[in-house]
Amino acid sequence: MITVRDFIGPAGRRPLPETRDEELGVTSKRLRVRLTTAATLTAVIGLLPASATAQSHARADWIGSWTVAVAEPRTTGTSATGFTDTTLRQVAHLSIGGDSIRVRLSNVYGTTPLTVGAVTVAPRSGGSGTPQVTERALRPVTFAGVRSVTIPAGSEWWSDPLRLKVAANSDLVVSTYLPGPTGPTTWHPAGYATSFRAAGDATTDAGGDFTPLDTARYFLSGVDVVSRAAGSVVFFGDSITDGVVSTVDANLRYPDQVADRLTRLPEARRCGVLNAGISGNRLLANTGSAGDSALARFDRDVLGQAGVRSVVLLEGINDIGNSRGTLEPEQLIAVYRQFIARAHQAGIRAVGATILPYEGAGYYSAAGEADRQAVNQWIRTSGEFDAVVDLDAATRDPANPGRINPAYDSGDHLHPGDAGFTAMARAVDLRAVCR
């Protein structure tokens, strides 16, 4: 609905936006009034049918364009030791564009406050390899008006809004200087995108002496944009959503390919795509570097995102596989019902995705397969989800439905390869996830 703030601005008042004649029943010229009081506004709104007020409300707002779900560090390696006097250069592949951005940094799993000395952003100007930016495009990011910030342990921190025009389906290069020592990191282990490092503060270096680090994400956990898109959709799940075994730096995870389809629509019908998958994640159990249980992280990774319209839930195979079928399907269904209830309470559509075939995988069992079939049958037929994406049907072998289609199999009989992710993305009804 239209509110006073839609019209009353810093100058005290704004002109009423023109609306099409057939929606108002009067011409826009006859309705050239200036609203100075809430009472006048209420009187005018009374003239407008619901369709007109809904269209008038379609204005730019913060919408999630990119995210990763974070996890605890491991006991050894870079995530455990952290960084000292280092600049990280990481690439966020944006799903939708906008006129302004803000960056989210996470110290959720840190044991001490995290000091960030400086952050810059720039649209990527080069192709593969070390992400190149132009010196003119580099923009400093601020936090409460200053270049540095200290993030308490267990917390996330949003930057100030930054006026920067970014395009849909584009790369944003984020450079973060960490004076350190940071101690154990908050990270996303399976980013399938190369991150880079350089000694000292290299945040303002267009090229810089950056060397490849690995394909994880450190501290950087989100980018929002100001957009007139419809909102965002969160793809929530485990390694299959995360894009494990997809081609590094190619952005071919199945949520990425859904985003590619959405960019072909008019802006008002697009949604930002947020990938909240974590490799190894489970519905019921916390798994360290594979993340908190899906139930435990749902509030942060779904409800805490900007502009969420819907969530697509694809999770449960790790619970089924690791238990060798000792879990009852009703235990998993109970968690799905929690997701649905929490999503609906927040006004978010809950879309259920059927669990992919896994016969031949290392933790396959006949009892587990029976559980998978029972859970999928409930997802398809219960009517409790707002919509269903049948990813099982989209990826199974027609000759052996318990197995993934050989054309889509990455080789481990569990994870799809790039072609399998394409099949998954094509199975998603865009109207069901972005409306």
Tab-separated table of N, CA, C and O in Angstrom, residues 316-317 320 329 332-333 354-359 364-381 390 392-393 396-397 400-403:
chain	number	residue	atom	x	y	z
A	316	GLY	N	18.547	-33.199	2.670
A	316	GLY	CA	18.124	-34.442	3.312
A	316	GLY	C	18.932	-35.652	2.897
A	316	GLY	O	18.972	-36.655	3.610
A	317	ILE	N	19.612	-35.590	1.745
A	317	ILE	CA	20.340	-36.764	1.275
A	317	ILE	C	21.485	-37.120	2.209
A	317	ILE	O	21.806	-38.315	2.391
A	320	ILE	N	20.013	-39.021	5.140
A	320	ILE	CA	19.633	-40.369	4.703
A	320	ILE	C	20.872	-41.229	4.481
A	320	ILE	O	20.971	-42.368	4.955
A	329	PRO	N	11.566	-41.479	7.824
A	329	PRO	CA	11.161	-40.362	6.964
A	329	PRO	C	10.408	-39.282	7.715
A	329	PRO	O	10.548	-38.092	7.411
A	332	LEU	N	12.549	-36.409	9.013
A	332	LEU	CA	12.926	-35.405	8.020
A	332	LEU	C	11.723	-34.546	7.638
A	332	LEU	O	11.844	-33.325	7.485
A	333	ILE	N	10.573	-35.167	7.496
A	333	ILE	CA	9.358	-34.424	7.154
A	333	ILE	C	9.022	-33.405	8.234
A	333	ILE	O	8.577	-32.282	7.933
A	354	THR	N	12.422	-32.214	-4.704
A	354	THR	CA	12.625	-33.627	-4.428
A	354	THR	C	14.116	-33.973	-4.435
A	354	THR	O	14.909	-33.339	-5.129
A	355	ILE	N	14.473	-34.981	-3.628
A	355	ILE	CA	15.869	-35.379	-3.442
A	355	ILE	C	16.335	-36.227	-4.619
A	355	ILE	O	15.647	-37.155	-5.050
A	356	LEU	N	17.513	-35.927	-5.129
A	356	LEU	CA	18.045	-36.579	-6.323
A	356	LEU	C	18.402	-38.044	-6.065
A	356	LEU	O	18.688	-38.425	-4.920
A	357	PRO	N	18.448	-38.856	-7.115
A	357	PRO	CA	18.866	-40.258	-6.972
A	357	PRO	C	20.312	-40.347	-6.493
A	357	PRO	O	21.133	-39.472	-6.779
A	358	TYR	N	20.635	-41.486	-5.797
A	358	TYR	CA	22.015	-41.617	-5.308
A	358	TYR	C	22.515	-43.055	-5.294
A	358	TYR	O	23.575	-43.335	-4.716
A	359	GLU	N	21.831	-43.954	-5.963
A	359	GLU	CA	22.309	-45.333	-6.011
A	359	GLU	C	23.698	-45.370	-6.646
A	359	GLU	O	23.949	-44.751	-7.681
A	364	TYR	N	25.306	-45.145	-0.139
A	364	TYR	CA	24.003	-45.683	-0.556
A	364	TYR	C	23.644	-46.936	0.251
A	364	TYR	O	24.503	-47.752	0.589
A	365	SER	N	22.347	-47.086	0.533
A	365	SER	CA	21.818	-48.318	1.112
A	365	SER	C	20.386	-48.486	0.630
A	365	SER	O	19.706	-47.503	0.299
A	366	ALA	N	19.915	-49.711	0.595
A	366	ALA	CA	18.539	-49.970	0.184
A	366	ALA	C	17.553	-49.326	1.150
A	366	ALA	O	16.515	-48.797	0.734
A	367	ALA	N	17.869	-49.366	2.433
A	367	ALA	CA	16.982	-48.740	3.420
A	367	ALA	C	16.938	-47.232	3.217
A	367	ALA	O	15.887	-46.595	3.338
A	368	GLY	N	18.098	-46.640	2.908
A	368	GLY	CA	18.133	-45.207	2.640
A	368	GLY	C	17.337	-44.839	1.407
A	368	GLY	O	16.661	-43.802	1.363
A	369	GLU	N	17.408	-45.686	0.373
A	369	GLU	CA	16.632	-45.435	-0.837
A	369	GLU	C	15.139	-45.455	-0.536
A	369	GLU	O	14.374	-44.625	-1.064
A	370	ALA	N	14.712	-46.368	0.318
A	370	ALA	CA	13.298	-46.414	0.700
A	370	ALA	C	12.899	-45.110	1.410
A	370	ALA	O	11.795	-44.577	1.186
A	371	ASP	N	13.794	-44.599	2.249
A	371	ASP	CA	13.521	-43.326	2.925
A	371	ASP	C	13.426	-42.182	1.922
A	371	ASP	O	12.558	-41.310	2.026
A	372	ARG	N	14.350	-42.151	0.958
A	372	ARG	CA	14.329	-41.088	-0.059
A	372	ARG	C	13.024	-41.110	-0.833
A	372	ARG	O	12.400	-40.059	-1.068
A	373	GLN	N	12.586	-42.284	-1.229
A	373	GLN	CA	11.339	-42.399	-1.966
A	373	GLN	C	10.148	-41.927	-1.124
A	373	GLN	O	9.252	-41.239	-1.637
A	374	ALA	N	10.162	-42.277	0.167
A	374	ALA	CA	9.058	-41.870	1.038
A	374	ALA	C	9.021	-40.353	1.213
A	374	ALA	O	7.947	-39.733	1.177
A	375	VAL	N	10.191	-39.738	1.393
A	375	VAL	CA	10.248	-38.282	1.557
A	375	VAL	C	9.819	-37.591	0.265
A	375	VAL	O	9.037	-36.625	0.286
A	376	ASN	N	10.300	-38.079	-0.870
A	376	ASN	CA	9.916	-37.482	-2.149
A	376	ASN	C	8.416	-37.599	-2.401
A	376	ASN	O	7.786	-36.669	-2.935
A	377	GLN	N	7.849	-38.737	-2.041
A	377	GLN	CA	6.409	-38.903	-2.219
A	377	GLN	C	5.637	-37.882	-1.395
A	377	GLN	O	4.652	-37.291	-1.866
A	378	TRP	N	6.109	-37.632	-0.191
A	378	TRP	CA	5.449	-36.622	0.658
A	378	TRP	C	5.609	-35.220	0.051
A	378	TRP	O	4.651	-34.439	0.017
A	379	ILE	N	6.809	-34.887	-0.423
A	379	ILE	CA	7.024	-33.567	-1.020
A	379	ILE	C	6.077	-33.362	-2.207
A	379	ILE	O	5.454	-32.304	-2.338
A	380	ARG	N	5.947	-34.400	-3.041
A	380	ARG	CA	5.118	-34.281	-4.244
A	380	ARG	C	3.632	-34.189	-3.939
A	380	ARG	O	2.894	-33.491	-4.642
A	381	THR	N	3.153	-34.908	-2.944
A	381	THR	CA	1.710	-35.124	-2.796
A	381	THR	C	1.074	-34.498	-1.569
A	381	THR	O	-0.159	-34.436	-1.492
A	390	ASP	N	10.470	-30.886	-9.116
A	390	ASP	CA	10.783	-32.314	-9.102
A	390	ASP	C	12.163	-32.549	-9.713
A	390	ASP	O	12.307	-32.950	-10.864
A	392	ASP	N	14.281	-34.806	-8.734
A	392	ASP	CA	14.480	-36.241	-8.903
A	392	ASP	C	14.095	-36.645	-10.321
A	392	ASP	O	14.869	-37.291	-11.044
A	393	ALA	N	12.896	-36.248	-10.744
A	393	ALA	CA	12.432	-36.594	-12.091
A	393	ALA	C	13.317	-35.983	-13.168
A	393	ALA	O	13.520	-36.571	-14.240
A	396	ARG	N	17.014	-38.212	-12.941
A	396	ARG	CA	17.169	-39.662	-12.812
A	396	ARG	C	17.351	-40.336	-14.174
A	396	ARG	O	16.954	-39.799	-15.217
A	397	ASP	N	17.920	-41.517	-14.117
A	397	ASP	CA	18.135	-42.340	-15.304
A	397	ASP	C	16.811	-43.014	-15.673
A	397	ASP	O	16.266	-43.782	-14.878
A	400	ASN	N	16.946	-46.641	-15.069
A	400	ASN	CA	17.180	-47.075	-13.685
A	400	ASN	C	16.924	-45.877	-12.783
A	400	ASN	O	17.854	-45.153	-12.432
A	401	PRO	N	15.669	-45.648	-12.383
A	401	PRO	CA	15.307	-44.409	-11.682
A	401	PRO	C	15.997	-44.197	-10.338
A	401	PRO	O	15.985	-43.081	-9.820
A	402	GLY	N	16.601	-45.228	-9.784
A	402	GLY	CA	17.333	-45.043	-8.540
A	402	GLY	C	18.700	-44.419	-8.735
A	402	GLY	O	19.350	-44.034	-7.765
A	403	ARG	N	19.125	-44.308	-9.986
A	403	ARG	CA	20.436	-43.737	-10.300
A	403	ARG	C	20.289	-42.409	-11.044
A	403	ARG	O	19.313	-42.191	-11.751
